[in-house]
C-alpha positions as CSV (number, residue, x, y, z in Angstrom):
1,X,0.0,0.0,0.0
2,X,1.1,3.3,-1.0
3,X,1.1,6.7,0.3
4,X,0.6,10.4,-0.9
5,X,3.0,12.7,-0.1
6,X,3.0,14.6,3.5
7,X,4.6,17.7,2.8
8,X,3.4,21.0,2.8
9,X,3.2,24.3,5.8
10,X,0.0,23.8,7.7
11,X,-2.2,26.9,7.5
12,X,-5.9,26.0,8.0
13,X,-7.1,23.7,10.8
14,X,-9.1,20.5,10.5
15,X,-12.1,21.0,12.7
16,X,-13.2,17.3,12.8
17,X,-9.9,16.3,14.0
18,X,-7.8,19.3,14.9
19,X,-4.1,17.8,14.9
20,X,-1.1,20.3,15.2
21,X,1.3,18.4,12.7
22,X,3.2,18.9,9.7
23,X,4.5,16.1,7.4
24,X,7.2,13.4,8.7
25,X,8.1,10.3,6.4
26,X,5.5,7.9,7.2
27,X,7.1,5.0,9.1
28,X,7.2,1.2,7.4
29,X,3.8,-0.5,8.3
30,X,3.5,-4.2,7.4
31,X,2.3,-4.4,3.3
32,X,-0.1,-7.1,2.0
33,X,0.8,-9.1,-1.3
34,X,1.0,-6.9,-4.4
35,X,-0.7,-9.9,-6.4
36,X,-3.7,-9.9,-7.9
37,X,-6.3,-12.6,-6.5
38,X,-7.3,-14.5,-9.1
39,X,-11.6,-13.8,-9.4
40,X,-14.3,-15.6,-11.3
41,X,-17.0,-13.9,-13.7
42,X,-19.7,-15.0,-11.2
43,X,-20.9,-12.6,-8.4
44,X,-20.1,-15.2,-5.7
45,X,-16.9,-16.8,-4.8
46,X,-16.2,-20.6,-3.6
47,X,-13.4,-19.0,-1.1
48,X,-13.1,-20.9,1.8
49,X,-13.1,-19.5,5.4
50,X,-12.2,-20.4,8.5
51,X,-14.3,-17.9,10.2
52,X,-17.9,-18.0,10.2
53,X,-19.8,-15.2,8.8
54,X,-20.8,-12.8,11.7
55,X,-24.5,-12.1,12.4
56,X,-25.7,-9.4,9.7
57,X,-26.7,-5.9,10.5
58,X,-30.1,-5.4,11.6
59,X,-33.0,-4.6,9.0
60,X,-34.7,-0.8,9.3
61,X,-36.0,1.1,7.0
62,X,-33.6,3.5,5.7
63,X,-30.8,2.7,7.9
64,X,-28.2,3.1,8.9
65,X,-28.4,5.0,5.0
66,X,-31.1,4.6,2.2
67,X,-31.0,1.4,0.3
68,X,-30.4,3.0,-3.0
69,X,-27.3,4.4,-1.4
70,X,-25.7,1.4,0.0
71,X,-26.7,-0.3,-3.2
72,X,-24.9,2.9,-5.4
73,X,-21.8,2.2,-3.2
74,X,-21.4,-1.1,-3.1
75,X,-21.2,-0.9,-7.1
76,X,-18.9,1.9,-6.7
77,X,-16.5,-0.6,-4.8
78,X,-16.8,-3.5,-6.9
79,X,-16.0,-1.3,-10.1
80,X,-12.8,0.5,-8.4
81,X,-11.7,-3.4,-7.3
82,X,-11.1,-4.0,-11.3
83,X,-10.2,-0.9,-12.2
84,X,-6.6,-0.9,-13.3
85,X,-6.6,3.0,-12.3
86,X,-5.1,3.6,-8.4
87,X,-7.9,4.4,-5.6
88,X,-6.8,7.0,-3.3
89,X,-8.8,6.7,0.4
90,X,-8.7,10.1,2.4
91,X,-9.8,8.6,5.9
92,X,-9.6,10.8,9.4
93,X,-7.0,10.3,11.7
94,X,-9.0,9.5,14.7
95,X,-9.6,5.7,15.1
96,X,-13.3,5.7,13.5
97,X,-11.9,7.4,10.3
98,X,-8.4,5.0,10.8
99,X,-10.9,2.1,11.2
100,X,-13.3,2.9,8.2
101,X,-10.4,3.7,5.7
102,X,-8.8,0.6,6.5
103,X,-12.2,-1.2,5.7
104,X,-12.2,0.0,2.3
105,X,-8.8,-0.7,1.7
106,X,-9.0,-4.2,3.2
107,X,-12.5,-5.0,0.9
108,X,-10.6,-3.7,-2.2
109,X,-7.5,-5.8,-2.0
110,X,-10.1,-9.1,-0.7
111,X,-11.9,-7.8,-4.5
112,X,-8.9,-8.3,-6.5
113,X,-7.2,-4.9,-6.7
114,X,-3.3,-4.9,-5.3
115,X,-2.3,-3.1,-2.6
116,X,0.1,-1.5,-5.1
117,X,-3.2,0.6,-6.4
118,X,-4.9,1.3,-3.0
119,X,-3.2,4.8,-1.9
120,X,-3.5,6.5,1.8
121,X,-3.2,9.6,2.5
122,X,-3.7,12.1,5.9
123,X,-4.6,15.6,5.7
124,X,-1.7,16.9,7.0
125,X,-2.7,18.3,10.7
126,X,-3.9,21.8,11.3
127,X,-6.0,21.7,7.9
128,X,-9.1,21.1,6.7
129,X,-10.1,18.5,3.5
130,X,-10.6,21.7,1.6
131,X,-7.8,23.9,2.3
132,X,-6.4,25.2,-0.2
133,X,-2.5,23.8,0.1
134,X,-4.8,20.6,0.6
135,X,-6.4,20.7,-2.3
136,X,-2.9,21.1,-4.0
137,X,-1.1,18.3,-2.2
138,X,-4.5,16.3,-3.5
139,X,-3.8,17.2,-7.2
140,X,-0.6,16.2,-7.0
141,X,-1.4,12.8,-6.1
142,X,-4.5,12.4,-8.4
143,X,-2.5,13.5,-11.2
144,X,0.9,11.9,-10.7
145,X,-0.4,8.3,-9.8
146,X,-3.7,9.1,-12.5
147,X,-6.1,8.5,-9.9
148,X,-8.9,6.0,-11.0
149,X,-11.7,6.8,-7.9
150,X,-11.5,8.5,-4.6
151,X,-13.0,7.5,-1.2
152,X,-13.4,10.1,1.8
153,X,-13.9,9.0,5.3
154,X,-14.9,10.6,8.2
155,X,-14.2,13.8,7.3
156,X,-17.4,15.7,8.0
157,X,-19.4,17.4,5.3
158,X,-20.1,20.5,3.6
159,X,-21.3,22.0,0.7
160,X,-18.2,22.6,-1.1
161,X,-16.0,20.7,-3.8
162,X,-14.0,17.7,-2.4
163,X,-11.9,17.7,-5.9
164,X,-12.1,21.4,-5.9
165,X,-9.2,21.6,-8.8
166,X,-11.1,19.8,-11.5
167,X,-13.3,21.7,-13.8
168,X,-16.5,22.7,-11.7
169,X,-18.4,22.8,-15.5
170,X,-17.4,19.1,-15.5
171,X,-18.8,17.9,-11.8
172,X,-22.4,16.3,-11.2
173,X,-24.3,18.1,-8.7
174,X,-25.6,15.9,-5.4
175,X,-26.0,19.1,-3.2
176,X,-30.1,17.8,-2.7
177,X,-28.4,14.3,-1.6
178,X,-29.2,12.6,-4.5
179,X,-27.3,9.6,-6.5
180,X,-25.4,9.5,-9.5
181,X,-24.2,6.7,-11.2
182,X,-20.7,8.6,-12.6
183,X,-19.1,11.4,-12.1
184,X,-18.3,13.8,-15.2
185,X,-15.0,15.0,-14.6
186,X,-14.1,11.5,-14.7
187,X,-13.2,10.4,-10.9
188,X,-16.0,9.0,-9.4
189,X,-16.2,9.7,-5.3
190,X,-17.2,8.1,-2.8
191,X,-18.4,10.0,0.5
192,X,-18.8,8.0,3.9
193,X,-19.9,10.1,6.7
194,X,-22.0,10.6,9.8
195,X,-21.4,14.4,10.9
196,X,-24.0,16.7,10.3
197,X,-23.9,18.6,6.7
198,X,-23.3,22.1,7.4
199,X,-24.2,23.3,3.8
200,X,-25.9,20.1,2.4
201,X,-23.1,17.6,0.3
202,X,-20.2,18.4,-1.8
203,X,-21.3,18.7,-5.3
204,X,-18.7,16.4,-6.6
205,X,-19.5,13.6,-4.4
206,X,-20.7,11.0,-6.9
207,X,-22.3,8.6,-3.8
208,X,-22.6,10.8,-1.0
209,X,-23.1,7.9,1.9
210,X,-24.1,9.5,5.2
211,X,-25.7,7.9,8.2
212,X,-26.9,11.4,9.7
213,X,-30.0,11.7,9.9
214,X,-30.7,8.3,9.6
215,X,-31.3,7.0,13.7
216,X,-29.7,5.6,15.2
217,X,-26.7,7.5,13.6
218,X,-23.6,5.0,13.4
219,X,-20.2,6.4,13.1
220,X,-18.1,6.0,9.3
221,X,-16.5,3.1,10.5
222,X,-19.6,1.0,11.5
223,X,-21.3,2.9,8.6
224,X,-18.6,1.4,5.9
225,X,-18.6,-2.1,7.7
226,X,-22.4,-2.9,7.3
227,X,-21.6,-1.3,3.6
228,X,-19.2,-4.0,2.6
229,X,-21.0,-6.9,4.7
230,X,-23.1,-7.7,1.9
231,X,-20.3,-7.9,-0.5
232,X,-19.4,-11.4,1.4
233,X,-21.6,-12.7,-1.6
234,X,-18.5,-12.2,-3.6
235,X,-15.9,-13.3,-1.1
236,X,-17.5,-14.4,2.0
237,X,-14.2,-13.7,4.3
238,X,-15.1,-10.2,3.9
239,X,-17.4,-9.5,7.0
240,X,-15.2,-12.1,9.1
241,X,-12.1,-9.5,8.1
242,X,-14.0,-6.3,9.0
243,X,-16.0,-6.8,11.9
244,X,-13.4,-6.0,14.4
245,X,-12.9,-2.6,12.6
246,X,-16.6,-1.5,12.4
247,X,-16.8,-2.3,16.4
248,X,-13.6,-0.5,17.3
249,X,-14.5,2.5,15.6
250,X,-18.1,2.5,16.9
251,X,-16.5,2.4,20.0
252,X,-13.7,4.7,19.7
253,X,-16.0,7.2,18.6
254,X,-18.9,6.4,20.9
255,X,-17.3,5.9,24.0
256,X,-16.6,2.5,26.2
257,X,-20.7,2.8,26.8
258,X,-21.6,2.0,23.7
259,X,-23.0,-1.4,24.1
260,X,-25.3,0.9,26.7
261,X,-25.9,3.4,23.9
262,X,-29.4,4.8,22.9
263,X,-29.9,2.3,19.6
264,X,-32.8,1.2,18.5
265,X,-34.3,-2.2,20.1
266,X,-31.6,-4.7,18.1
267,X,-29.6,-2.7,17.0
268,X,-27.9,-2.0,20.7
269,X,-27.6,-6.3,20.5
270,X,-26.2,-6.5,17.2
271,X,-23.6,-3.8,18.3
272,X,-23.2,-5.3,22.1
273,X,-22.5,-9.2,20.1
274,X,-20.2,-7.5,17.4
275,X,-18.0,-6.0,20.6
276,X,-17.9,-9.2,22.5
277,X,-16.5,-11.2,19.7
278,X,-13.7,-8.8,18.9
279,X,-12.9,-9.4,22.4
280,X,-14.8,-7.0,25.2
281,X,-14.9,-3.6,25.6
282,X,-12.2,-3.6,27.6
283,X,-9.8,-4.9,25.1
284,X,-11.1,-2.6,22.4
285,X,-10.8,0.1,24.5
286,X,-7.3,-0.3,25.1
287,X,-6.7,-0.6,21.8
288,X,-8.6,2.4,21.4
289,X,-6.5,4.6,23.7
290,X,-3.5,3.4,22.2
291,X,-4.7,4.2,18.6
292,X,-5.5,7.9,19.4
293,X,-2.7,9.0,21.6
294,X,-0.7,9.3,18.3
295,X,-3.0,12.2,17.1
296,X,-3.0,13.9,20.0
297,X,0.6,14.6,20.1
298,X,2.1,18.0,19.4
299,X,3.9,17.8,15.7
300,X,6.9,16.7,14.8
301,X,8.2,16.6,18.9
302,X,11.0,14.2,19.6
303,X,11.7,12.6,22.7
304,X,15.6,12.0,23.5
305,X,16.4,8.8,25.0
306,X,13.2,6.7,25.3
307,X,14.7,3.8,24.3
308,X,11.9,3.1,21.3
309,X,13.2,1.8,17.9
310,X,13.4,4.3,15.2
311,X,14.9,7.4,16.6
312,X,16.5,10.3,15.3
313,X,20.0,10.9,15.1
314,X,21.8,12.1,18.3
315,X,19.5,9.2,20.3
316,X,16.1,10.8,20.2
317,X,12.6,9.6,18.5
318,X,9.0,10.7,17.2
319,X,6.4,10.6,19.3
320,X,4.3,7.5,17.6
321,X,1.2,9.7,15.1
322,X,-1.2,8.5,12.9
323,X,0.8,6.7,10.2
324,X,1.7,4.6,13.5
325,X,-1.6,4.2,14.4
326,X,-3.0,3.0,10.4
327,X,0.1,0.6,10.5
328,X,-1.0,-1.1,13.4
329,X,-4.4,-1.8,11.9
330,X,-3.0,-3.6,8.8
331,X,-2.9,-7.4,8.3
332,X,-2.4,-9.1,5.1
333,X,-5.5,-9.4,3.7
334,X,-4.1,-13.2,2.7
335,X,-3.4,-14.6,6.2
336,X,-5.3,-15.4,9.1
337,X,-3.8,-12.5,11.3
338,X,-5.9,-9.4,12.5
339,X,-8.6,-8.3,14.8
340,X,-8.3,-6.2,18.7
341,X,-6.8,-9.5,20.5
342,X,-4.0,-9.8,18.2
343,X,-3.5,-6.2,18.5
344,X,-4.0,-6.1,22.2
345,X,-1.9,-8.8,22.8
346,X,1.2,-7.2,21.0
347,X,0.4,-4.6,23.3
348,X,0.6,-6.8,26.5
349,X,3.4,-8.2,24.9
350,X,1.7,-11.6,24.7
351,X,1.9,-12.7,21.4
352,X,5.1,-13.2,19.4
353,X,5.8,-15.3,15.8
354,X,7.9,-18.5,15.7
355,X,11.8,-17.8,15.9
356,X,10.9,-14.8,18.4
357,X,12.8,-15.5,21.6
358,X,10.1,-12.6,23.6
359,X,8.8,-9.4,22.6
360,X,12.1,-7.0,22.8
361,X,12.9,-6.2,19.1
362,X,16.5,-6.9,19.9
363,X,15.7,-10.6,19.8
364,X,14.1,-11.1,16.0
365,X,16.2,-14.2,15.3
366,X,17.1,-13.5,11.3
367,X,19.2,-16.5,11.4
368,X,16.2,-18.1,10.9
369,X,14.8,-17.0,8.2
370,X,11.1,-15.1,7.3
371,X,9.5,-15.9,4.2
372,X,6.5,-15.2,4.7
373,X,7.9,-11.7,6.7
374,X,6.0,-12.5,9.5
375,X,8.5,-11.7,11.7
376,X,9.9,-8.4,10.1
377,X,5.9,-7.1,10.2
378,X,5.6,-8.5,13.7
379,X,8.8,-6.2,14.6
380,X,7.4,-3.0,12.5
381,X,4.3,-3.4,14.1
382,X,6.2,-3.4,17.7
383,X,8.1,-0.4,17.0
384,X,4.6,1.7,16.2
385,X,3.1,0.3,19.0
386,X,6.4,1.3,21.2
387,X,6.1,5.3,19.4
388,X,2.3,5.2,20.5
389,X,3.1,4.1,23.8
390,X,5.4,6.8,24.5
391,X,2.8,9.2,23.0
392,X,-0.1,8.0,25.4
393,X,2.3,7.5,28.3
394,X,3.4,12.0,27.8
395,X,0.0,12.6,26.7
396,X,-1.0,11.2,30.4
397,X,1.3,14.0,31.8
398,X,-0.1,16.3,30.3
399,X,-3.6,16.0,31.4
400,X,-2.6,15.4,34.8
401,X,-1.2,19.2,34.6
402,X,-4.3,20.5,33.5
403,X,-6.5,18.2,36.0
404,X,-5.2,20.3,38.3
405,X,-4.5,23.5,37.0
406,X,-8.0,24.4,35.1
407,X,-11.2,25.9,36.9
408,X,-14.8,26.1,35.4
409,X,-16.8,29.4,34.5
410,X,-20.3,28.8,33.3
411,X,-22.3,31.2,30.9
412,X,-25.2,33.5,32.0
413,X,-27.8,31.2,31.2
414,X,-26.0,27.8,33.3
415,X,-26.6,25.9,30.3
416,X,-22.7,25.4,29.5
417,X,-19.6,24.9,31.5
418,X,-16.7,26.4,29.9
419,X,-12.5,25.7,30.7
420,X,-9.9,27.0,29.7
421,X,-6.7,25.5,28.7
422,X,-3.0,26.1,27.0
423,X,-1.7,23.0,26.1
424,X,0.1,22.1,21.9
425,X,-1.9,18.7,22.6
426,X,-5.3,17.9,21.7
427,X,-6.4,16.8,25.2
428,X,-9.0,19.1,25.2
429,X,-11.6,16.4,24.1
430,X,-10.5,14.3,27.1
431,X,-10.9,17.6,29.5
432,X,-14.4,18.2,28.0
433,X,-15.4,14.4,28.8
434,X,-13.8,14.5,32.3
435,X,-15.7,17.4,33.2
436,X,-18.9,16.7,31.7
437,X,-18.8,13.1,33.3
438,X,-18.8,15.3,36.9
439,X,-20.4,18.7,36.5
440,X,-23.5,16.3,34.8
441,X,-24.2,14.1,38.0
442,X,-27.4,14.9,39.5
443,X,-27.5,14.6,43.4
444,X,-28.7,11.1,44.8
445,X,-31.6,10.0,47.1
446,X,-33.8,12.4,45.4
447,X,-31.8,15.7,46.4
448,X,-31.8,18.9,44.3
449,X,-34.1,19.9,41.5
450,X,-34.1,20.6,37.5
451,X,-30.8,20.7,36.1
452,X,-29.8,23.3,34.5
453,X,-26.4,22.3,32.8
454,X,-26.4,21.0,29.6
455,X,-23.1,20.8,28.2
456,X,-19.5,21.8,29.1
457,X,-17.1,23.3,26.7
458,X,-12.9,22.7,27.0
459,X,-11.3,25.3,25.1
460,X,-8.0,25.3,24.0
461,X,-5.8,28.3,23.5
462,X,-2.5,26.7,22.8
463,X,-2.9,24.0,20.2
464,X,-2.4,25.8,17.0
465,X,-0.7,29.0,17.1
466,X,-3.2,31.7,16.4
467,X,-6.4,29.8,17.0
468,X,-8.6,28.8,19.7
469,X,-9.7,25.2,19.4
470,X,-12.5,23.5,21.4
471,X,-14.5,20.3,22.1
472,X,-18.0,20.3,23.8
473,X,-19.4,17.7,25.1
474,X,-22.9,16.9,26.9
475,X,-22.8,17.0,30.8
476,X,-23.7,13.6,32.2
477,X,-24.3,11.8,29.3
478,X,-22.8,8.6,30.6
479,X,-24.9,9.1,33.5
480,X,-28.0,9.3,31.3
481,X,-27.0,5.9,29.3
482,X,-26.0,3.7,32.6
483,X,-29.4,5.1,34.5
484,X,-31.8,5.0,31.7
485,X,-32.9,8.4,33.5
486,X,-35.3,10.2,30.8
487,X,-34.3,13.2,30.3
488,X,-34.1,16.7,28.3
489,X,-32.3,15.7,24.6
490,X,-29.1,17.8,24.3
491,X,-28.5,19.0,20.5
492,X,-24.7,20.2,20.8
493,X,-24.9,21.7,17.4
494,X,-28.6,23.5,17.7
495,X,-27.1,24.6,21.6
496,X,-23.9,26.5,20.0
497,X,-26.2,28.2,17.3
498,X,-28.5,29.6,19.7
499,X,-25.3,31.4,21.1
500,X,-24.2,32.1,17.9
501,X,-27.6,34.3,17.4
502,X,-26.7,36.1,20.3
503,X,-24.1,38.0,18.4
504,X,-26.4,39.3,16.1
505,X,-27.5,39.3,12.1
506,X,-24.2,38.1,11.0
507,X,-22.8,35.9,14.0
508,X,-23.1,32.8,12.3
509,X,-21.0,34.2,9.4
510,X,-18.5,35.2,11.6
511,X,-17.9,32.2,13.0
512,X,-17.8,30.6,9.6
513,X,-17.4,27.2,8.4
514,X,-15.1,25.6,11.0
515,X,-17.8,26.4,13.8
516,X,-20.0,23.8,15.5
517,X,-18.5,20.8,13.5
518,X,-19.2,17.5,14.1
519,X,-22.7,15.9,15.5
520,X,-25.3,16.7,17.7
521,X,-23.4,14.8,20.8
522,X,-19.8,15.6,20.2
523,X,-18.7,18.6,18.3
524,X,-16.4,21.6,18.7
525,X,-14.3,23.9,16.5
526,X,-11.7,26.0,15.5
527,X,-11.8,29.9,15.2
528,X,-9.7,33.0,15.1
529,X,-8.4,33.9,18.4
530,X,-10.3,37.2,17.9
531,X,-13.7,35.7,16.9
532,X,-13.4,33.5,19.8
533,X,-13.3,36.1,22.2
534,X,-16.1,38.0,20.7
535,X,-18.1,34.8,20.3
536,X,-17.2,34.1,24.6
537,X,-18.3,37.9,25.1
538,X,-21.1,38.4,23.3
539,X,-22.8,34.5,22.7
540,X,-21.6,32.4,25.8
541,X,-21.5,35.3,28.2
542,X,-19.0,33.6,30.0
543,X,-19.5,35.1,33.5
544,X,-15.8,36.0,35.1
545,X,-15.3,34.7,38.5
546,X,-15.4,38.1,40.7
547,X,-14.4,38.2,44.7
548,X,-12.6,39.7,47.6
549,X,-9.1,39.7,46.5
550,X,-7.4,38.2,50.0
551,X,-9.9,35.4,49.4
552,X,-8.7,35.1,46.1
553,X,-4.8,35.0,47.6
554,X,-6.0,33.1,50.4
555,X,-6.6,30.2,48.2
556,X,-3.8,30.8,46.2
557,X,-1.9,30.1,49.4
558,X,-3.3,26.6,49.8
559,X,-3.6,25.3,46.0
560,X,-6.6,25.8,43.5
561,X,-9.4,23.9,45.0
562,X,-11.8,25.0,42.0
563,X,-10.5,21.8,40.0
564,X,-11.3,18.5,39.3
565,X,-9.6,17.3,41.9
566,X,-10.6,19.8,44.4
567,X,-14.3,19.3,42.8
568,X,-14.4,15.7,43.4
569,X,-13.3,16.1,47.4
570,X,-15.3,18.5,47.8
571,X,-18.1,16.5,46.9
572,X,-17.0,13.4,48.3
573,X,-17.1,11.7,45.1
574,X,-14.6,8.8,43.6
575,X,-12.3,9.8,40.9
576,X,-13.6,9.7,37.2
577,X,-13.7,7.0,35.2
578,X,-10.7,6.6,32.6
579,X,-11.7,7.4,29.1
580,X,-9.9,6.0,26.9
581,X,-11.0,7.5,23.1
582,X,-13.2,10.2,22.7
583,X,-14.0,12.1,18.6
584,X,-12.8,15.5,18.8
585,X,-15.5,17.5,17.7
């Protein structure tokens, strides 16, 4: 499998994903046979398997897409299979967009095409799909490899031009939503999505596959795994290969209480089975964790001394990122290897290939030879997990600082909890969760009344030079799923427009494109330090803590007790919960 180029100055941020990087080499991940699979003319295969075909996806109407959609894209995928043209997948870097390119790459190679013609490539961090050094870097790749189709995942939507360096005369129109069978300009495209369209669909999107709207909305990754289930009528190791993908990124994008989460009657079962036989929410969610401290890092930072494989000259090493993280994910499509226990055991260091005397990468035994290279993509695989593991392990730091160092204000109205942080890594997801795990609890044994608290906003001042990035979150929405209290229905995105009218005629221009991103239960944004503040001013009406100033210095004198920590003993409550993946909104 092949990569597009990663170079490039950042300049305009990603809202989805929000990662402060600039191009590195992307590090060796293990690379499935270049050879074509042989294929018969028939639409079903004889292949054997030695897995049994999971349960399918329930049947609703119009879920987790329209029919005619899933049918559109399914065709889409078995054309780009035999095309002899490259495909080039444009996936997310959090683990639901990691997880649903890496579907569509492993169901292209199981269809015939080699991995030779399957292409990866990361927005690089700090910019959005349509940026306009993007859109170059983009070009570049569709025009040196000669780019067959293209396949975006998870990378929100909008009304604007994916491919916005073609001919717009030449580009069908799917702004209402609606199908086409081809794309004029000659590169068909293929859309998989579940945020919220901010301007309806990109006019160039040939299939435009989105699961919003569509309840119980599923995230890209368990959107693009119920897509290619029914292709097992081709080759019937195809669900058996994917599954574990699909429930990882529902997870990683969900949370750990998914299996809890408000699906439809069978659909939660379907979900809850699918995590169970990929090994437990536990073990996904480790794997999770691991998978999305590499995004979270600051760019380009290298640690001196740790002792990880792959350092820089003069001792030193990457922090692990999210060519790490797709490299992990990747199994020959040919073998019987994959799914969260394999990975999770690397991990514990439990699992090691023939010839391997343990799990130190000092000990690969060459004198005994690899044909298969089971060995040498056992010890690349090690050496991403170790970069990851010193990302997650700094990343830990980093939020204990600001566990203890950030205090809550709350808007006029009550309705949102708002921190502030300075930090060049994206914890402030995390933060948001934290908090909003707290700050939503609702006093026991029937004490206090209506709550007024609806969401809680972590806002980031230090992630990308010049902008203020931040992640809101609903307060207590764990709460909500383990009680199965009813309760009001938070709409993040509706809640942040409402403030955005505060500011008047224009506010929602002002804040522009990169505002209220995401879905309705996780989203967040990225906007000019100066629009921010008139946005917190004039829309939040973030109330400033006033008081005495030798009670202010009194407290000062004893530590900050307006924290987490200080919030939790106050209360006499346990610490919270660890989460391990959140989306960044």
């Amino acid at each position: 499998m092949s990569s597009g180029k990663r170079k490039g100055k950042a300049s305009t941020p990603d809202p989805e994903t929000d990662i402060n990087h600039d191009s590195i080499s992307p590090p060796p991940h293990p690379q499935p046979s270049t050879k074509r699979r042989k294929t018969t003319t028939t639409t079903t295969t004889t292949t054997k398997t030695s897995s049994p075909l999971p349960p399918p996806p329930p049947t609703l109407p119009s879920w987790p897409a329209p029919q005619e959609t899933l049918a559109s894209a399914r065709t889409f995928l078995l054309t780009a299979a035999q095309s002899p043209k490259p495909t080039l997948i444009l996936p997310d870097r959090d683990v639901d967009g990691l997880c649903a390119g890496t579907i569509i790459s492993t169901v292209l190679q199981l269809l015939g095409k080699p991995a030779g013609d399957v292409i990866v490539h990361f927005i690089p961090r700090r910019r959005s799909l349509w940026d306009g050094e993007t859109q170059a870097e983009i070009q570049g790749i569709v025009e040196g490899r000669g780019v067959g189709e293209v396949v975006v995942c998870d990378q929100g939507t909008r009304g604007d031009r994916i491919l916005g360096f073609l001919d717009p005369e030449k580009s069908n129109s799917n702004s209402d939503g609606k199908n086409s069978n081809s794309n004029s300009n000659g590169i068909p495209l293929l859309l998989i999505d579940h945020h919220q369209p901010t301007t309806g669909f990109p006019p160039d999107a040939t299939i435009p596959l989105s699961s919003a709207g569509h309840e119980p909305v599923v995230p890209a990754s368990l959107l693009a795994y119920i897509l290619c289930y029914d292709l097992h009528t081709v080759d019937e190791r195809i669900p058996a290969k994917i599954e574990w993908l699909g429930m990882m990124g529902c997870v990683a994008d969900l949370g750990m209480g998914v299996v809890n989460h408000r699906f439809a009657e069978g659909v939660r079962e379907w979900v809850k089975g699918g995590v169970g036989r990929c090994g437990g929410s536990g073990k996904v969610g480790k794997v999770v964790g691991l998978l999305n401290s590499g995004r979270r890092a600051p760019e380009g930072e290298v640690v001196p001394g740790s002792g990880v494989a792959g350092g820089e000259e003069g001792g030193g090493v990457k922090l692990g990122d999210e060519w790490d993280a797709w490299g992990v994910l990747q199994f020959p499509v040919d073998g019987e290897g994959g799914g969260v226990r394999e990975v999770w055991e690397m991990i514990e260091g439990r699992s090691k290939p023939k010839g391997m005397k343990d799990t130190n990468l000092g000990s690969l035994e060459e004198e005994h030879g690899d044909g298969d290279g089971e060995k040498e993509r056992y010890r690349q695989k090690l050496e991403m997990i170790k970069r990851l593991e010193l990302s997650r392990d700094l990343g830990k730091q980093e939020m204990q600082r600001w566990r203890t160092g950030v205090r809550p204000l709350f808007t006029r109205d009550g309705r949102m909890a708002v921190l502030e942080i300075h930090s060049r890594w994206q914890i402030h997801p995390l933060i948001a969760v934290m908090w909003a795990q707290m700050l939503g609890k609702r006093p026991k044994n029937g004490g206090g009344g209506k709550q007024t608290l609806q969401a809680v906003a972590c806002v980031n001042t230090g992630y990308i030079p010049g902008k203020v990035n931040f992640a809101v979150r609903i307060a207590g929405e764990r709460e909500r799923e383990k009680d199965g209290e009813e309760r009001e229905e938070v709409d993040l995105i509706r809640l942040l427009g409402e403030y955005a009218d505060r500011m008047g005629e224009h506010g929602r221009e002002i804040l522009g494109e990169d505002f209220a991103r995401g879905h309705r239960e996780a989203t967040g944004g990225s906007l000019e330090v100066g629009v921010w503040r008139e946005f917190r001013e004039k829309g939040l009406e973030v109330e400033e803590r006033s008081g005495r100033k030798g009670k202010k210095e009194k407290e000062e004198e004893v530590g900050q007790r307006n924290t987490l920590d200080g919030f939790l003993v106050k209360k006499g409550r346990g610490r919270p919960k660890k989460e391990v993946s959140v989306s960044e909104g």
